[in-house]
PDB file of C-alpha atoms and ligand atoms in Angstrom:
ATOM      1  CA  UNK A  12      25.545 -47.509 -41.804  1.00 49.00           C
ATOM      2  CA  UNK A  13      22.494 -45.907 -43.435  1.00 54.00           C
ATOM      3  CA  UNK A  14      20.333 -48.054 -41.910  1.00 52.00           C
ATOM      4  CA  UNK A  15      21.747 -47.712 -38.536  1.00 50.00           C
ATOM      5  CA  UNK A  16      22.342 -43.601 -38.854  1.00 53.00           C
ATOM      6  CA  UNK A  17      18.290 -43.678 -39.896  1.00 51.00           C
ATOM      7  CA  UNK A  18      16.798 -45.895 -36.783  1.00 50.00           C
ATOM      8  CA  UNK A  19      18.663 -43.556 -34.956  1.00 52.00           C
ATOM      9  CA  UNK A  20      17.322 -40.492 -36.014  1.00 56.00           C
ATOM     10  CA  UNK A  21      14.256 -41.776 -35.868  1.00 56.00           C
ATOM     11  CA  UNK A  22      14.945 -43.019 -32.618  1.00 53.00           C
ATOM     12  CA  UNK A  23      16.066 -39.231 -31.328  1.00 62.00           C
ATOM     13  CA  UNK A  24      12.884 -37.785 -33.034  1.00 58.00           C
ATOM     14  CA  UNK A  25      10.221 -39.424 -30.639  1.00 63.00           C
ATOM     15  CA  UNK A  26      12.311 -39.029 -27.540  1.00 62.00           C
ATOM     16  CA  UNK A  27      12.667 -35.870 -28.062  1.00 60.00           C
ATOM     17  CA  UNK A  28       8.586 -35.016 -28.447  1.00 68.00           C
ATOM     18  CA  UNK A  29       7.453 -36.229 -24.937  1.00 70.00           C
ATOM     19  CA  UNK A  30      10.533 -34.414 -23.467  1.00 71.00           C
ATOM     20  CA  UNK A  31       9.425 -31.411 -24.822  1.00 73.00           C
ATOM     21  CA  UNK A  32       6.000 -32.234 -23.850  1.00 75.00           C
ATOM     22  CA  UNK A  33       7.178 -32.647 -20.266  1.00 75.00           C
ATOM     23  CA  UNK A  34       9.365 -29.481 -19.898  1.00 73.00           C
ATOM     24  CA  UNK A  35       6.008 -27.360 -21.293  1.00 75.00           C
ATOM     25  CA  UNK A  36       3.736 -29.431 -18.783  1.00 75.00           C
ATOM     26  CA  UNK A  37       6.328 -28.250 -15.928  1.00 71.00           C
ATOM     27  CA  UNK A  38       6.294 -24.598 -16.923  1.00 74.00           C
ATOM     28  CA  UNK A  39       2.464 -24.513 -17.181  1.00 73.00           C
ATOM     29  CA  UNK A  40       2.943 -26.004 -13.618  1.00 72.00           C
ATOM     30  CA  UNK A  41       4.919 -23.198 -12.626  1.00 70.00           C
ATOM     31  CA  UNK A  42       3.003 -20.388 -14.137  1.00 67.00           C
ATOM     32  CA  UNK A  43       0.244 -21.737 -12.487  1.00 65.00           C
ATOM     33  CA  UNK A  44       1.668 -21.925  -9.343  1.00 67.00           C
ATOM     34  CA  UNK A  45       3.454 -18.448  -9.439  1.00 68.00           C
ATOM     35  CA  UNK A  46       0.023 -16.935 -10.767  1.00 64.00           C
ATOM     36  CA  UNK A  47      -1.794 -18.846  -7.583  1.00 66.00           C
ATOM     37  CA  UNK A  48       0.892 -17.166  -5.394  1.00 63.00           C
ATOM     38  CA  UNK A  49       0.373 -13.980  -6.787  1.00 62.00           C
ATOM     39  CA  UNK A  50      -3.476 -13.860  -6.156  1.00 59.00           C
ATOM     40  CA  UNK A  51      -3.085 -15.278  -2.692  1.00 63.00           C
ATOM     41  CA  UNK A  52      -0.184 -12.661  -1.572  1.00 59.00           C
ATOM     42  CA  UNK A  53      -3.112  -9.717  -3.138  1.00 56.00           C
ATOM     43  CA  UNK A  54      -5.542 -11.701  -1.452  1.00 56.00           C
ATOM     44  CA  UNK A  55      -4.083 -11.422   2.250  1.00 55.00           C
ATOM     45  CA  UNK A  56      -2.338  -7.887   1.190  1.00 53.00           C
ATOM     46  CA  UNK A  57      -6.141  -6.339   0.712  1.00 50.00           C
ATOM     47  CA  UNK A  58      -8.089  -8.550   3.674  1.00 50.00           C
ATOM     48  CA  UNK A  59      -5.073  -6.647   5.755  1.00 43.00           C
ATOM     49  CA  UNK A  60      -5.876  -3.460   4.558  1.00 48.00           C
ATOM     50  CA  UNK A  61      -9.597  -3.608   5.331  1.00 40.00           C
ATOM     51  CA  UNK A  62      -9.117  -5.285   8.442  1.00 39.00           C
ATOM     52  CA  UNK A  63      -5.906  -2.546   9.686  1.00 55.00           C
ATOM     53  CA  UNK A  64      -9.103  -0.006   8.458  1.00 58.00           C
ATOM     54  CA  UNK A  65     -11.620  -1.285  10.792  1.00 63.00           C
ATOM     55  CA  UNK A  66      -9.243  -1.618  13.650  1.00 80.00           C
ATOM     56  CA  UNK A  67      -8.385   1.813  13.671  1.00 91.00           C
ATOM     57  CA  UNK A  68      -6.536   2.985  16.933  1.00 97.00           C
ATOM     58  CA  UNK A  69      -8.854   6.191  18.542  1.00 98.00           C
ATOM     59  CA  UNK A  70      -6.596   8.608  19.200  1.00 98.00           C
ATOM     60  CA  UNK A  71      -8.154  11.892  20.854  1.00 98.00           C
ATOM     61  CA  UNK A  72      -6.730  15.260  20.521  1.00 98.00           C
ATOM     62  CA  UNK A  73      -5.153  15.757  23.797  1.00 98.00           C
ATOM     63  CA  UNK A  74      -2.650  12.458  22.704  1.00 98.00           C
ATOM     64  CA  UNK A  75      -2.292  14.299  19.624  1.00 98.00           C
ATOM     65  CA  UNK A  76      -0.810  17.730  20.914  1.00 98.00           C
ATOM     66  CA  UNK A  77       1.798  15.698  23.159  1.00 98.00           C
ATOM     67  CA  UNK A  78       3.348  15.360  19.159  1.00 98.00           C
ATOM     68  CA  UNK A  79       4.219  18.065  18.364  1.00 98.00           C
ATOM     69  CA  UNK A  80       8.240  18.074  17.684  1.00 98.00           C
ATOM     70  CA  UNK A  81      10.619  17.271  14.698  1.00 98.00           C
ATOM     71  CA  UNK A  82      11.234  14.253  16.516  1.00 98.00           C
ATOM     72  CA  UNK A  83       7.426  13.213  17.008  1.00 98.00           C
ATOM     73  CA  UNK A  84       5.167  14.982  14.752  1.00 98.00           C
ATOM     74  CA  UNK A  85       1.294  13.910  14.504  1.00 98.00           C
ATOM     75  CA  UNK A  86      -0.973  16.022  12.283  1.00 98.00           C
ATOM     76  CA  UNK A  87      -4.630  15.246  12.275  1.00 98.00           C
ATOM     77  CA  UNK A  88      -6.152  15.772   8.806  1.00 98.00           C
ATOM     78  CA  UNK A  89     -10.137  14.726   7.759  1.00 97.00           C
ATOM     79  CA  UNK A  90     -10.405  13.735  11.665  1.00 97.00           C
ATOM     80  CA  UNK A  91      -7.668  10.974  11.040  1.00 98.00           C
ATOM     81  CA  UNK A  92      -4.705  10.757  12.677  1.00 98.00           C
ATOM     82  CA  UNK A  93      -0.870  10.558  11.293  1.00 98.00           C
ATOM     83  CA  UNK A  94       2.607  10.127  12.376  1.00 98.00           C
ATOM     84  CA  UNK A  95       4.620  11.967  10.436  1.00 98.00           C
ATOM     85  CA  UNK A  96       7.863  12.040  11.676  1.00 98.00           C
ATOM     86  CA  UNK A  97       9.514   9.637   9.128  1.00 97.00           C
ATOM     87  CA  UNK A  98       7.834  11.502   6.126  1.00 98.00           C
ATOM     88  CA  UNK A  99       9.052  15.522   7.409  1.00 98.00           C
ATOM     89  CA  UNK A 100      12.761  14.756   5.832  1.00 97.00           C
ATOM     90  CA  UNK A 101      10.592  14.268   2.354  1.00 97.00           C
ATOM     91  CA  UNK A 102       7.776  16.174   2.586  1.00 98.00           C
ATOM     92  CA  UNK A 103       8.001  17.936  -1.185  1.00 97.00           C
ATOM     93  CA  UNK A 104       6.974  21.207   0.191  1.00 97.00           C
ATOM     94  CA  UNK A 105       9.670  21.115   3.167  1.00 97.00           C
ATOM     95  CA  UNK A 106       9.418  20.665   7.144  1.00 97.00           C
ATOM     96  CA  UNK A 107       8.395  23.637   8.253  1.00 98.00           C
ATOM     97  CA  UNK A 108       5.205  23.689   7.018  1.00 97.00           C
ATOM     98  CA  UNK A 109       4.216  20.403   7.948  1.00 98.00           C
ATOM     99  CA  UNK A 110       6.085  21.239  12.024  1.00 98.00           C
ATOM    100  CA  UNK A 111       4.012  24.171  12.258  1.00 98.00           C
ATOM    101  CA  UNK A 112       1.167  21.828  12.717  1.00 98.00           C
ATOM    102  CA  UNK A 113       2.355  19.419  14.243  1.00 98.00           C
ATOM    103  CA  UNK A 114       0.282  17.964  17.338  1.00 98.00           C
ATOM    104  CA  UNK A 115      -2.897  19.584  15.935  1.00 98.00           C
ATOM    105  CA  UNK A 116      -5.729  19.895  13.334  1.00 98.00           C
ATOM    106  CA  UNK A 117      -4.055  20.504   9.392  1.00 98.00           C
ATOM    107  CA  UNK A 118      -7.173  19.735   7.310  1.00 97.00           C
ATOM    108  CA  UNK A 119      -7.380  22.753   6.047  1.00 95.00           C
ATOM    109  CA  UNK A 120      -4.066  23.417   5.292  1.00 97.00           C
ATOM    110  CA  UNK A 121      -3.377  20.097   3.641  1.00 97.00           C
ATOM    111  CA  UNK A 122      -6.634  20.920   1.395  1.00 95.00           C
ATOM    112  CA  UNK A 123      -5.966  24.626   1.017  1.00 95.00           C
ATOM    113  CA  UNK A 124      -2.857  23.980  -0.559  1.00 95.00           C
ATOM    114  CA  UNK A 125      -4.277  21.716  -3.302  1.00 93.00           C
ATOM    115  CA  UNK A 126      -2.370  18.138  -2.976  1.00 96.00           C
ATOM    116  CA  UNK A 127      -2.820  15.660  -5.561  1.00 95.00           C
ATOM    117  CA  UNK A 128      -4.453  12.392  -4.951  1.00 94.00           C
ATOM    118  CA  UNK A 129      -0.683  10.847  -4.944  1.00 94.00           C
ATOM    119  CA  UNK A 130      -0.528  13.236  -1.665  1.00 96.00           C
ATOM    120  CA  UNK A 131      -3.476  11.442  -0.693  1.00 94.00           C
ATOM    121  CA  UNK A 132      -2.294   8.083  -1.012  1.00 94.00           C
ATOM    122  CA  UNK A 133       1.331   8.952   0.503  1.00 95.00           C
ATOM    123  CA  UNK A 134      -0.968   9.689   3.818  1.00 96.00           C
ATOM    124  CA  UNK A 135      -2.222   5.778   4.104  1.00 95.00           C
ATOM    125  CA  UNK A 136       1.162   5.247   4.791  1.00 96.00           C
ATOM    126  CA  UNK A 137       1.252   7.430   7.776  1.00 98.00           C
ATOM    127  CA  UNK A 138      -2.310   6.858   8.926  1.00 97.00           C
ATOM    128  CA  UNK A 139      -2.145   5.634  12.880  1.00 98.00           C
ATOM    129  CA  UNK A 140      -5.518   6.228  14.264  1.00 98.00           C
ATOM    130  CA  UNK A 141      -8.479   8.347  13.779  1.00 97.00           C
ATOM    131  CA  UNK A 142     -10.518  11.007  16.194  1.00 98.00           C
ATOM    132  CA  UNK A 143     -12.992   9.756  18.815  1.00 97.00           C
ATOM    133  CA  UNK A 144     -16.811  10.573  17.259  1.00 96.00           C
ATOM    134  CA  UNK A 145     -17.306  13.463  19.734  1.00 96.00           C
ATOM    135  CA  UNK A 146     -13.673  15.275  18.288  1.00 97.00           C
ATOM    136  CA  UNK A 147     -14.584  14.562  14.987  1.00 97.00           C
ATOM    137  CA  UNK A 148     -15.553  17.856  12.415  1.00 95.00           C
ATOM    138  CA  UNK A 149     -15.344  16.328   9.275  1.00 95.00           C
ATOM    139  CA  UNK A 150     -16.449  12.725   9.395  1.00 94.00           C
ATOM    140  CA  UNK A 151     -19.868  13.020  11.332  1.00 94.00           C
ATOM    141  CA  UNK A 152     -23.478  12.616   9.837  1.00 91.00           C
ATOM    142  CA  UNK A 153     -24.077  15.149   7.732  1.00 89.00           C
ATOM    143  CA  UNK A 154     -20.499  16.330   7.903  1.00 90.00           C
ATOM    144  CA  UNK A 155     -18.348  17.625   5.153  1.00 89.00           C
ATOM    145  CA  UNK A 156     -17.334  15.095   2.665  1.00 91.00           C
ATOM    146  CA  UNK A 157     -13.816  15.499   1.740  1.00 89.00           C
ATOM    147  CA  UNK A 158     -13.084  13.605  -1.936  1.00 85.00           C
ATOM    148  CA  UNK A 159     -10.446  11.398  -1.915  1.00 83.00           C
ATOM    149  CA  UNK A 160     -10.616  10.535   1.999  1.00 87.00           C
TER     150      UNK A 160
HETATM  151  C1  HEM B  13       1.261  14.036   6.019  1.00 72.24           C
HETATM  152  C2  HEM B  13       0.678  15.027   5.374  1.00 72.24           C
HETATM  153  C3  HEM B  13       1.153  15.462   4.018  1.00 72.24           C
HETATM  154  C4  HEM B  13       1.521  14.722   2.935  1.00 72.24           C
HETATM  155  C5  HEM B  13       1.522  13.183   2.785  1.00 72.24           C
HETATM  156  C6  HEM B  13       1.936  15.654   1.906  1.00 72.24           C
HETATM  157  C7  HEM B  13       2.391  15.284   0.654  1.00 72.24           C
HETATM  158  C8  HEM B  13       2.795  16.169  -0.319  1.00 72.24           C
HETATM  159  C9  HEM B  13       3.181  15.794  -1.659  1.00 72.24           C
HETATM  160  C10 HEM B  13       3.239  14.366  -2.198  1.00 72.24           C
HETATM  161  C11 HEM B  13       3.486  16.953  -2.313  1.00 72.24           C
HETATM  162  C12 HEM B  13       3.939  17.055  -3.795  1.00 72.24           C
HETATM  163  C13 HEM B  13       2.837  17.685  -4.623  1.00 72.24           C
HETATM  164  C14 HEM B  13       1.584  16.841  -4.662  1.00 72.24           C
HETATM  165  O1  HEM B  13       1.663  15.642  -5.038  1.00 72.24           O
HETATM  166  O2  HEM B  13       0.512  17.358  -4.300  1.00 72.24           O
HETATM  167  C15 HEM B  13       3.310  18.036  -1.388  1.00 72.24           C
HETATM  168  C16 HEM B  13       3.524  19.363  -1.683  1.00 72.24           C
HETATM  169  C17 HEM B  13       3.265  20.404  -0.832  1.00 72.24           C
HETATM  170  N1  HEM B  13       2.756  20.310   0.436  1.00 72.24           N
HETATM  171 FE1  HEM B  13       2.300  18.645   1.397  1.00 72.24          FE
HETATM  172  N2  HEM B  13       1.794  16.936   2.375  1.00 72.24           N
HETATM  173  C18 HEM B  13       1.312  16.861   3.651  1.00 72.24           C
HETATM  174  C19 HEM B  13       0.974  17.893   4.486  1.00 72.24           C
HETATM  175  C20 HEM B  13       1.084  19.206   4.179  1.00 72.24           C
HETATM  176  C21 HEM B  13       0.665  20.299   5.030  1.00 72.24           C
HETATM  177  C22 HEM B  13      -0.017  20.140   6.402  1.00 72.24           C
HETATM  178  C23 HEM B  13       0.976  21.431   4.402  1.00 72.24           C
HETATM  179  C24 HEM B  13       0.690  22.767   4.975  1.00 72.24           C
HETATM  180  C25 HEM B  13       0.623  23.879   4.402  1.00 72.24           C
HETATM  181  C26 HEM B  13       1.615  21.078   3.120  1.00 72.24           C
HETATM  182  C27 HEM B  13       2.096  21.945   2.160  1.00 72.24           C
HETATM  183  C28 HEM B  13       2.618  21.602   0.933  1.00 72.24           C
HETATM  184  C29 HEM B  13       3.075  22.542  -0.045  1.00 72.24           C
HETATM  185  C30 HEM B  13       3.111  24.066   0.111  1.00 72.24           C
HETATM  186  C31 HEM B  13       3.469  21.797  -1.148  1.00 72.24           C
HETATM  187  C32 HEM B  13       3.946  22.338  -2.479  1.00 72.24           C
HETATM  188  C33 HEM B  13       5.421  22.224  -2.656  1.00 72.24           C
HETATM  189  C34 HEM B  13       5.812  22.773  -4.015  1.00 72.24           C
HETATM  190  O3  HEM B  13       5.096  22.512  -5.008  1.00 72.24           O
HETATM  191  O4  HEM B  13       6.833  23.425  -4.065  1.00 72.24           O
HETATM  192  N3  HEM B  13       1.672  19.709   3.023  1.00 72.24           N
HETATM  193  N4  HEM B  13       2.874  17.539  -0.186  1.00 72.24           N
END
């Protein structure tokens, strides 16, 4: 009985190592995989965003003022060009102020009022387009260089 119990155990002991061994092998396997999947999503997610950058639509300001409801509400700001429609109904600092631009130029009013660079990032979101060189005033050589944009 002791013998048997004993060659058993023993038996149990170095199965049990190389299963082990195994089951890490496969989770290295799958970190490894979910890490490579992870890198390749951020890889496509960032060649997107420079490639969306360079294809900016030109949008010139005549387009622009044809947006200019609650419905369909553009605002220009640094010369670039945003839908804001979606974002009026959450706009921290309420509708109206954002409406009573709407379809035209609110650089200075989006500056003036002293966002933070969260407001800043919120606009990529919103960002459709950008000014045609000759309706640009901010983003021209020698032009005012707005931080943050
Ligand atoms: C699409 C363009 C805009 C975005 C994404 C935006 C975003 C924001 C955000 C995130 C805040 C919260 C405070 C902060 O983080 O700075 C805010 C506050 C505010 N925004 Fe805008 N904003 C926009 C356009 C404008 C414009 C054109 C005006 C015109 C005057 C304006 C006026 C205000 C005011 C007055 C507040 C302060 C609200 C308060 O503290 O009670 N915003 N905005």
């Amino acid at each position: 009985m002791d013998f048997l119990s004993l060659s058993f155990r023993s038996f149990e002991l170095e199965d049990v190592k190389p299963l082990k061994e195994n089951l890490l092998q496969v989770e290295r396997d799958n970190f490894v995989e979910r890490n490579d999947g992870i890198k390749e999503r951020r890889r496509k997610a960032n060649s997107g965003k420079e490639k969306s950058h360079d294809e900016l639509r030109t949008i010139d300001l005549d387009e622009v003022a044809w947006h200019d409801a609650s419905d369909n509400c553009w605002l220009v700001i640094y010369d670039y060009v945003y839908d804001c429609t979606e974002f009026l109904k959450n706009h921290p600092g309420g509708q109206d102020v954002l409406l009573e631009y709407a379809g035209r130029d609110a650089t200075l009013a989006f500056i003036g009022t002293g966002h933070s660079a969260v407001a800043r990032t919120t606009l990529d979101r919103y960002k459709i387009g950008e000014l045609p060189p000759e309706e640009r005033i901010f983003r021209i050589p020698d032009g005012i260089k707005i931080s943050g944009f």
